[in-house]
PDB file of C-alpha atoms in Angstrom:
ATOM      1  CA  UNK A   2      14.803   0.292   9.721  1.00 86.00           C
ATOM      2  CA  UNK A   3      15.990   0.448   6.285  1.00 93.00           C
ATOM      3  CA  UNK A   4      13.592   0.974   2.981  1.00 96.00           C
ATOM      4  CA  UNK A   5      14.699   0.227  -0.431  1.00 96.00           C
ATOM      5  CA  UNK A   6      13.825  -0.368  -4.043  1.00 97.00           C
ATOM      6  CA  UNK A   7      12.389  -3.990  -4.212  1.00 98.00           C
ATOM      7  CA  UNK A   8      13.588  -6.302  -6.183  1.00 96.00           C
ATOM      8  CA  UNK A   9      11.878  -9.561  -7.759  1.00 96.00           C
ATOM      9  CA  UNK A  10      14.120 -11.713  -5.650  1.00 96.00           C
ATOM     10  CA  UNK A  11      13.011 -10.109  -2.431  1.00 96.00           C
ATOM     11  CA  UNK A  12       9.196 -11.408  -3.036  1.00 97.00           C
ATOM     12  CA  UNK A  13       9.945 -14.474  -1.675  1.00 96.00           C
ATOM     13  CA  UNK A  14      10.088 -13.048   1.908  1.00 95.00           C
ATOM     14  CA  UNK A  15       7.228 -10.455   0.605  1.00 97.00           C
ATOM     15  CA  UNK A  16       4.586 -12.990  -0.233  1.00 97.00           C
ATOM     16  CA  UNK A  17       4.273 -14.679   3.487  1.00 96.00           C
ATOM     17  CA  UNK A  18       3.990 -11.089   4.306  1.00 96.00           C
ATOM     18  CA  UNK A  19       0.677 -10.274   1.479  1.00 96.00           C
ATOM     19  CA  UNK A  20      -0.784 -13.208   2.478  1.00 96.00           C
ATOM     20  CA  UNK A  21      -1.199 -12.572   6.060  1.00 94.00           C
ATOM     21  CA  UNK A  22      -2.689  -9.100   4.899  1.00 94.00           C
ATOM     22  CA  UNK A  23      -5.228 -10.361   2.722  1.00 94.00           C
ATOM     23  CA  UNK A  24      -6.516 -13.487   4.736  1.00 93.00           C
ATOM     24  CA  UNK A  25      -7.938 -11.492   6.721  1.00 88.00           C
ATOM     25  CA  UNK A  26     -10.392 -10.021   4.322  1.00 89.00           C
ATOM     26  CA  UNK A  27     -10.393  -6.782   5.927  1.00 91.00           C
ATOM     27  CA  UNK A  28      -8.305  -4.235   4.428  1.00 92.00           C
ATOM     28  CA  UNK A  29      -7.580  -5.500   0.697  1.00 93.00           C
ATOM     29  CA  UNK A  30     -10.029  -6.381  -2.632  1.00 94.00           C
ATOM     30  CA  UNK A  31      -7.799  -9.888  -3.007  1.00 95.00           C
ATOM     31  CA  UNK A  32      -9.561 -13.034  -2.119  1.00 94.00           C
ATOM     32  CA  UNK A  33      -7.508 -14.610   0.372  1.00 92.00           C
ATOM     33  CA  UNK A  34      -6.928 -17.562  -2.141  1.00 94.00           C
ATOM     34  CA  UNK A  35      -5.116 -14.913  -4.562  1.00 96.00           C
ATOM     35  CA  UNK A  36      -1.846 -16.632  -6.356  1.00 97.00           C
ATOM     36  CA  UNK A  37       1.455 -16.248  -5.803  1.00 97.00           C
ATOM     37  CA  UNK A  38       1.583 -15.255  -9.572  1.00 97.00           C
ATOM     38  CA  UNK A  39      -0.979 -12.639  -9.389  1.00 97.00           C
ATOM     39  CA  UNK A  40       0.564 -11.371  -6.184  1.00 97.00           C
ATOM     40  CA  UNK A  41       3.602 -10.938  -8.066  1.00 97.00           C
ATOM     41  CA  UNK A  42       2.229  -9.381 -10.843  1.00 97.00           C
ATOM     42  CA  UNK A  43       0.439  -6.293  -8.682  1.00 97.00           C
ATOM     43  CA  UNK A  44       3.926  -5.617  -6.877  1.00 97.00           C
ATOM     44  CA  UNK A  45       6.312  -6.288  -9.736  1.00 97.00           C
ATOM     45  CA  UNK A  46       3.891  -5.523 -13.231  1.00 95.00           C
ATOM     46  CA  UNK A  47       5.551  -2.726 -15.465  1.00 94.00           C
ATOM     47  CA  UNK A  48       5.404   0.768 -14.255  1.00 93.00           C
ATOM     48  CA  UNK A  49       5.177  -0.113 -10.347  1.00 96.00           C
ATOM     49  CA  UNK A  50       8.085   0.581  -8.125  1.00 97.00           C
ATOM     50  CA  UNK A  51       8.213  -1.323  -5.025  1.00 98.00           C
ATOM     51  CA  UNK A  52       9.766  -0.824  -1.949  1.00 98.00           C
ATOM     52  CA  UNK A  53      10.359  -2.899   1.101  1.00 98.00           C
ATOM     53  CA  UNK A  54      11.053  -1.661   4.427  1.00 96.00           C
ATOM     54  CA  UNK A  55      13.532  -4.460   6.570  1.00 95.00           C
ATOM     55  CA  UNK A  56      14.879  -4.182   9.908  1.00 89.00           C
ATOM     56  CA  UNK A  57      18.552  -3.916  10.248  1.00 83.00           C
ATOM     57  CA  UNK A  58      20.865  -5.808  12.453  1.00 77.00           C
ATOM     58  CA  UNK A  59      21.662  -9.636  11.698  1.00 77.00           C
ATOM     59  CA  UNK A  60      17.847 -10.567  11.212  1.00 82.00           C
ATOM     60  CA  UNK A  61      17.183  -8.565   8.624  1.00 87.00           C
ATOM     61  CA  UNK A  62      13.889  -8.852   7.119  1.00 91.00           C
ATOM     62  CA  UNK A  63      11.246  -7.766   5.126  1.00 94.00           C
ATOM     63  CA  UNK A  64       8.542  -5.949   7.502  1.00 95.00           C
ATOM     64  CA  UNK A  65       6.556  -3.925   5.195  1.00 96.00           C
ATOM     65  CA  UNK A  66       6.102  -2.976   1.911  1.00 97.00           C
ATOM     66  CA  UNK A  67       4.557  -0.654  -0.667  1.00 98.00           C
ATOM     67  CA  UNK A  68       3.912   0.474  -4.228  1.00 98.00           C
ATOM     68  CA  UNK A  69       3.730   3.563  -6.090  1.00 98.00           C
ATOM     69  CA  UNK A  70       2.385   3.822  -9.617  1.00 98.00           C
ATOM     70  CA  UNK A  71       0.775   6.137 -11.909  1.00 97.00           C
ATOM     71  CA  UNK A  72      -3.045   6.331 -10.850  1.00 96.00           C
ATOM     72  CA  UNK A  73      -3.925   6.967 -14.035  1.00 95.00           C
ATOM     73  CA  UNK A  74      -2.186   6.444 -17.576  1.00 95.00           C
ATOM     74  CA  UNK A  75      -1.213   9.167 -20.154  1.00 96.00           C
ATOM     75  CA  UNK A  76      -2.909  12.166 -18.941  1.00 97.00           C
ATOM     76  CA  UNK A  77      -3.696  11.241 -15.842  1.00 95.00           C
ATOM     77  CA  UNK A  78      -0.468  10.201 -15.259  1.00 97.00           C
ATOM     78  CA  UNK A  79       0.569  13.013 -12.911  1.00 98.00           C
ATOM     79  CA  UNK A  80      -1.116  11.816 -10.197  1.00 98.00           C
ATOM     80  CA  UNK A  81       0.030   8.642  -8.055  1.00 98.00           C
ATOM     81  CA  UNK A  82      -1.525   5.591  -6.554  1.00 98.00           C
ATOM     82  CA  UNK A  83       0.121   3.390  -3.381  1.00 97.00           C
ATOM     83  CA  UNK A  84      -0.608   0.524  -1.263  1.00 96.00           C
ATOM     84  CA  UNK A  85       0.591  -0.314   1.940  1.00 96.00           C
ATOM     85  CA  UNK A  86       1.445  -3.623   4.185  1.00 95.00           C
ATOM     86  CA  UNK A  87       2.921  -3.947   7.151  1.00 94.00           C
ATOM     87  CA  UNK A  88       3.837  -6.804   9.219  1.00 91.00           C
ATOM     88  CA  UNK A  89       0.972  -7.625  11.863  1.00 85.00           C
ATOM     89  CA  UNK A  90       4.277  -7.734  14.624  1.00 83.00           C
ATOM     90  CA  UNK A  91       5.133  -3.960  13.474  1.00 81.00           C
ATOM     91  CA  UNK A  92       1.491  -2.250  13.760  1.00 80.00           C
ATOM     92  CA  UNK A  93       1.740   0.570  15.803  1.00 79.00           C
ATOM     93  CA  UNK A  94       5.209   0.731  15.756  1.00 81.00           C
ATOM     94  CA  UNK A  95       5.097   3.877  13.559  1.00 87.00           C
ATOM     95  CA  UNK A  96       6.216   1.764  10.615  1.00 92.00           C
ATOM     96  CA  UNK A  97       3.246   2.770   8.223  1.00 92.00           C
ATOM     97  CA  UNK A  98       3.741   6.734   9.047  1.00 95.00           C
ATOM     98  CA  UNK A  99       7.576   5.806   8.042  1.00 96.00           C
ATOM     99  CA  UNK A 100       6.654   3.859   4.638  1.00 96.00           C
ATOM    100  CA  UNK A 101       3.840   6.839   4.080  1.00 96.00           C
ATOM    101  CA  UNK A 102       6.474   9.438   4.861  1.00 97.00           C
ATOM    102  CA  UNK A 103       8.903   7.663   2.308  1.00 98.00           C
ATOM    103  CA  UNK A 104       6.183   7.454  -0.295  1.00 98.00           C
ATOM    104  CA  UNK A 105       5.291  10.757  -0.338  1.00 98.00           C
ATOM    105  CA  UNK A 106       8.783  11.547  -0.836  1.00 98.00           C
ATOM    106  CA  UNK A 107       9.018   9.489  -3.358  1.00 98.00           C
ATOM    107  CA  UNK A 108       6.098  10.322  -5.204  1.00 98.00           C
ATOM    108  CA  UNK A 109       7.719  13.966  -5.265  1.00 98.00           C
ATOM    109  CA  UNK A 110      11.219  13.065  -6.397  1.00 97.00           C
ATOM    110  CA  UNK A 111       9.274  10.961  -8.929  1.00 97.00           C
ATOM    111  CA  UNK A 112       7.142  14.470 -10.549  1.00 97.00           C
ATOM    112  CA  UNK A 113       3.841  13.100  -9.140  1.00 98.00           C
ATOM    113  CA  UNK A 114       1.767  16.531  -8.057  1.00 98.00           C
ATOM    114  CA  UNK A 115      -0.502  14.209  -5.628  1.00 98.00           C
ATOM    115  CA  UNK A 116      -1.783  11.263  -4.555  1.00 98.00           C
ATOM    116  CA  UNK A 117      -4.894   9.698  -4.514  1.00 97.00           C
ATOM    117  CA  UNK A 118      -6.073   6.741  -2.116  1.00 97.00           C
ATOM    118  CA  UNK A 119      -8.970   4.872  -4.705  1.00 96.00           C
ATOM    119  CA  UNK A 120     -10.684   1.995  -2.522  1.00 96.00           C
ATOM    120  CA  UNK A 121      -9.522   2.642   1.396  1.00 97.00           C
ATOM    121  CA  UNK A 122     -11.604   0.500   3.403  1.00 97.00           C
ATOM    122  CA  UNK A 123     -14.221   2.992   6.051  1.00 97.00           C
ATOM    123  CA  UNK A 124     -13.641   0.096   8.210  1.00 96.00           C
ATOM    124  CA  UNK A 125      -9.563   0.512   8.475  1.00 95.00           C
ATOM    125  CA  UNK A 126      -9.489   3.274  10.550  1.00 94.00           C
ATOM    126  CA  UNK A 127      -5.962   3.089  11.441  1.00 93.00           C
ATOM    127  CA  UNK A 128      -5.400   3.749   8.077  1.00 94.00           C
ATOM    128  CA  UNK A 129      -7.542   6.638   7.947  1.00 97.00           C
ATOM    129  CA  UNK A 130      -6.202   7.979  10.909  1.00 96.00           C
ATOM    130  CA  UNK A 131      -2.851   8.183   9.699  1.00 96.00           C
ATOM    131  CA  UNK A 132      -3.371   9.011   5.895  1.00 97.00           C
ATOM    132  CA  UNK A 133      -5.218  12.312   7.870  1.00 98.00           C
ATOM    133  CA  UNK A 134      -1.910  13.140   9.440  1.00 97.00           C
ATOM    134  CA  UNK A 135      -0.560  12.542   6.552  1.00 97.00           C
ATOM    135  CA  UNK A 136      -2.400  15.022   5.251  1.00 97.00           C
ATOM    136  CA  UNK A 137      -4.615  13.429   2.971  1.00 98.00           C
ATOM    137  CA  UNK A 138      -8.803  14.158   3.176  1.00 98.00           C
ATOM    138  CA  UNK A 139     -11.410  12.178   2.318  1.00 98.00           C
ATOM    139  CA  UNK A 140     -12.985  13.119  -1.292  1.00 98.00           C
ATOM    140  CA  UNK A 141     -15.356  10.741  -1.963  1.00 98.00           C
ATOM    141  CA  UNK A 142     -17.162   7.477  -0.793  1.00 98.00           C
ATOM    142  CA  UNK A 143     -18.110   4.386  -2.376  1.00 98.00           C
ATOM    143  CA  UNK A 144     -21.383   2.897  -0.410  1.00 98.00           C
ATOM    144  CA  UNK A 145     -20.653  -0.360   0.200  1.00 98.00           C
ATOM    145  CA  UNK A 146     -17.897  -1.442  -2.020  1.00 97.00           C
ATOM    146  CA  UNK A 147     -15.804  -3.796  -0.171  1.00 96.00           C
ATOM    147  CA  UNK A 148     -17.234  -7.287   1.121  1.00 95.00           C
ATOM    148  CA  UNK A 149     -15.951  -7.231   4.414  1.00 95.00           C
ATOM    149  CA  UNK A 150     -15.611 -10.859   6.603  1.00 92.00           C
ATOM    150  CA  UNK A 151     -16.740 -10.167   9.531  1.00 93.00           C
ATOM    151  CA  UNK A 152     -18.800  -6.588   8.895  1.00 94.00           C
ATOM    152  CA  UNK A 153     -20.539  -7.341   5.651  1.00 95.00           C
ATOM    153  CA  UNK A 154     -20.632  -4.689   3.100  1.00 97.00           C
ATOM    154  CA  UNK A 155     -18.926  -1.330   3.906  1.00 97.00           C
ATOM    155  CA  UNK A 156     -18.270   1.997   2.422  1.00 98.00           C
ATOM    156  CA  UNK A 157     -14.644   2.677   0.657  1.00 97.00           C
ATOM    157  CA  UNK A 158     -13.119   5.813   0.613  1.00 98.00           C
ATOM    158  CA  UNK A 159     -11.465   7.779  -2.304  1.00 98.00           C
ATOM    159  CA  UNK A 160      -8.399   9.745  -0.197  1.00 98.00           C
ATOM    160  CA  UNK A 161      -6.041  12.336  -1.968  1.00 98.00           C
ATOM    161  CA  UNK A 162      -3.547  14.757  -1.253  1.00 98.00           C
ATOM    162  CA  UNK A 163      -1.573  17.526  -3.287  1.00 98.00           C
ATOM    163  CA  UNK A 164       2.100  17.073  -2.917  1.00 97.00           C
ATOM    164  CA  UNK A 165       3.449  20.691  -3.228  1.00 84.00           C
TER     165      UNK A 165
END
């Protein structure tokens, strides 16, 4: 597995990829009938950097994906946001713990002092479950946040974790 800096001409094998995340209507805020422009713009708007993570060999592809940005702006700034997604074929694969691992190195290299998880859905506990390895707690709780498919409205979770 190889991760990289994304580039703009790598989204078309990301957005296949986003929109089998968010038609489930599970784990992200998009509607599953979000553009291909405003997909663009969340991965690719200024101030995000965007890796991909592809398998190697002669089928390389794109098989996950994330973004880091400032959580905040100006003073604020110090702190850092991501998002995750991962190909449904890779889950449990330890893919996720491998893009988390690289973002929190990242995050570092970049001079962010921690990271903080704003709207993690209660109901993605394999999330959870591996931003706690990760090292990251659970600091707050939105009641019923996130309009769920199948569950109806659920709690989201505000996650963080110091980098030092």
């Amino acid at each position: 597995m190889q991760i990289r800096i994304a580039t703009p001409t790598d989204f078309d094998q990301m957005w296949p990829l986003f929109q089998h995340v968010i038609a489930g209507a599970d784990t992200y805020v998009f509607a599953p009938d979000t553009s291909r422009e405003d997909a663009f713009a969340y991965w690719f708007a200024p101030g995000v950097r965007c890796y991909v993570a592809l398998t190697t060999g002669s089928d390389e592809r794109i098989v996950g994906m994330y973004k880091l940005v400032a959580n905040q702006r100006d003073l604020g700034s110090h702190v850092a946001n991501a998002s995750f997604m991962v190909d449904a074929a890779q889950r449990g694969a330890g893919l996720g713990r491998l893009l988390g691992e690289h973002c929190l190195q990242q995050a570092r290299t970049l001079g962010f002092t921690a990271i903080q998880f704003n709207f993690v859905v209660s109901t993605n506990t394999r999330a959870i479950a591996l931003w706690k390895k990760l090292g990251f707690s659970v600091i707050g709780t939105v009641p019923k946040a996130y309009q769920h498919r199948e569950a109806g409205l659920v709690d989201a979770l505000i996650m963080h974790r110091f980098l030092q």
